[in-house]
XYZ file of C-alpha atoms in Angstrom:
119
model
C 102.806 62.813 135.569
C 105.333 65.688 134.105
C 107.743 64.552 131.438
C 110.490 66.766 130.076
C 111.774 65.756 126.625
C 114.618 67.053 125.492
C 115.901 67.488 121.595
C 118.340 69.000 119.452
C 121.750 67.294 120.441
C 124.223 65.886 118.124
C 127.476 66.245 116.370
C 128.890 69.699 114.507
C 132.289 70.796 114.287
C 133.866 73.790 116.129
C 132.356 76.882 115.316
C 129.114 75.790 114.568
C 125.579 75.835 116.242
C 123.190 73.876 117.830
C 119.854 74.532 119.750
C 118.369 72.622 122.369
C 114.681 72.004 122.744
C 113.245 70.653 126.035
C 109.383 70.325 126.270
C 107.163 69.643 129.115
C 104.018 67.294 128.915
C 101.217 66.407 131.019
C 98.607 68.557 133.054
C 98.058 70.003 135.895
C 101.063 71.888 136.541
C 103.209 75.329 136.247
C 106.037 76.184 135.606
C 108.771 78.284 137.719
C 112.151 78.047 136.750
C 113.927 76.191 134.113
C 117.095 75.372 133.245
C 119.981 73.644 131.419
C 122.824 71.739 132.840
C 125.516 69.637 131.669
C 127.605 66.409 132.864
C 131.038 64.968 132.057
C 131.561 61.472 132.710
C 132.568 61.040 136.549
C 131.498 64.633 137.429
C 128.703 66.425 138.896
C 126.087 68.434 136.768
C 126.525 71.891 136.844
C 124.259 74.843 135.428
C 125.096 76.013 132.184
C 121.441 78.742 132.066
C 118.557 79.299 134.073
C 115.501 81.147 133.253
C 112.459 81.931 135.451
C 108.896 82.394 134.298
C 109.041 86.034 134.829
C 112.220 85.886 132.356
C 115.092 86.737 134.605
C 118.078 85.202 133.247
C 121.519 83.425 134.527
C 124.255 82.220 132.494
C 127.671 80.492 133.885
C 130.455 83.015 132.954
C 132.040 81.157 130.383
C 128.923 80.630 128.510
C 127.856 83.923 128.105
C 127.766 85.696 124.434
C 127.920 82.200 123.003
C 124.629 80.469 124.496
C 121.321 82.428 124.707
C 118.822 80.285 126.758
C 114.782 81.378 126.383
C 111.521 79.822 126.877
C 107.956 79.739 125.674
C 105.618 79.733 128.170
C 102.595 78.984 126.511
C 104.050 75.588 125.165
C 105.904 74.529 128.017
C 109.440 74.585 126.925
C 112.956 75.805 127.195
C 115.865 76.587 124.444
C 119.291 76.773 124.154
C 120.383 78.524 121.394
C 124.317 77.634 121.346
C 126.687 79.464 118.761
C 130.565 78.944 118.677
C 131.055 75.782 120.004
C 133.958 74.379 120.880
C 135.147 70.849 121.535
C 134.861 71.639 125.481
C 131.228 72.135 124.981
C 131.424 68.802 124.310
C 129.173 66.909 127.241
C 125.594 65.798 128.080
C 123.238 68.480 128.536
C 119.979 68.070 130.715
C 117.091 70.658 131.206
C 115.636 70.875 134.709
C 112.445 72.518 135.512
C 110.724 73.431 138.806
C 107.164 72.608 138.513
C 104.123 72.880 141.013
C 100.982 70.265 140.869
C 98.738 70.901 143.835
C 100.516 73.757 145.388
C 104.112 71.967 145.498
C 107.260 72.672 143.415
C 109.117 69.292 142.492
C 112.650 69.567 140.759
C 112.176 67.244 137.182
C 115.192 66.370 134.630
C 115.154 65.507 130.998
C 116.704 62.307 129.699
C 119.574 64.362 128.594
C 121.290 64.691 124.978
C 124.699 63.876 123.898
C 126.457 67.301 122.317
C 129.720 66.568 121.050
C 131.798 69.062 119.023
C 134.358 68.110 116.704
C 137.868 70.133 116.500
């Protein structure tokens, strides 16, 4: 069994910084891609940075400059360094992560963490 736990959320006021930790535990597995996403009440997640184990990197436009995702490989788990937030940064952010066990890829989520930013 894979678990992704997620840390780092919380409050900060606008302009500040916060950086998202999301680890994966068990055995048996890889790691392909991983991500991080984010979720407004009523709406659907969308990507906010993806990363793939060879490094490659995607950020949604309006996050770029001001979020810097990365991972370490050899423990499993995914960052997201976020600088200059502002109060519509404000959501629930969930890391996703494509890992194999016996030769298949399964799509797992994190229990998410509340960021809110203050104005």
């Amino acid at each position: 069994q894979v678990q992704l736990v997620e840390s780092g959320g919380g409050l900060v006021q606008a302009g500040g910084s916060l950086r998202l930790s999301c680890a994966a535990s068990g055995s048996g597995f890889s790691i392909n891609a991983m991500g991080w996403y984010r979720q407004a009440p009523g709406k659907q997640r969308e990507l906010v940075a993806g990363i793939t184990s060879g490094g490659r990197i995607n950020y949604v436009d309006s996050k770029k400059g001001r979020f810097t995702i990365s991972r370490d490989n050899a423990k499993n788990t995914v960052y997201l360094q976020m600088n200059s937030l502002k109060p519509e940064d404000t959501d629930v952010y969930y890391c996703n992560a494509f890992v194999v066990v016996s030769a298949y890829e399964y799509s797992y989520w994190g229990q998410g963490t509340q960021v809110t930013v203050s104005s």
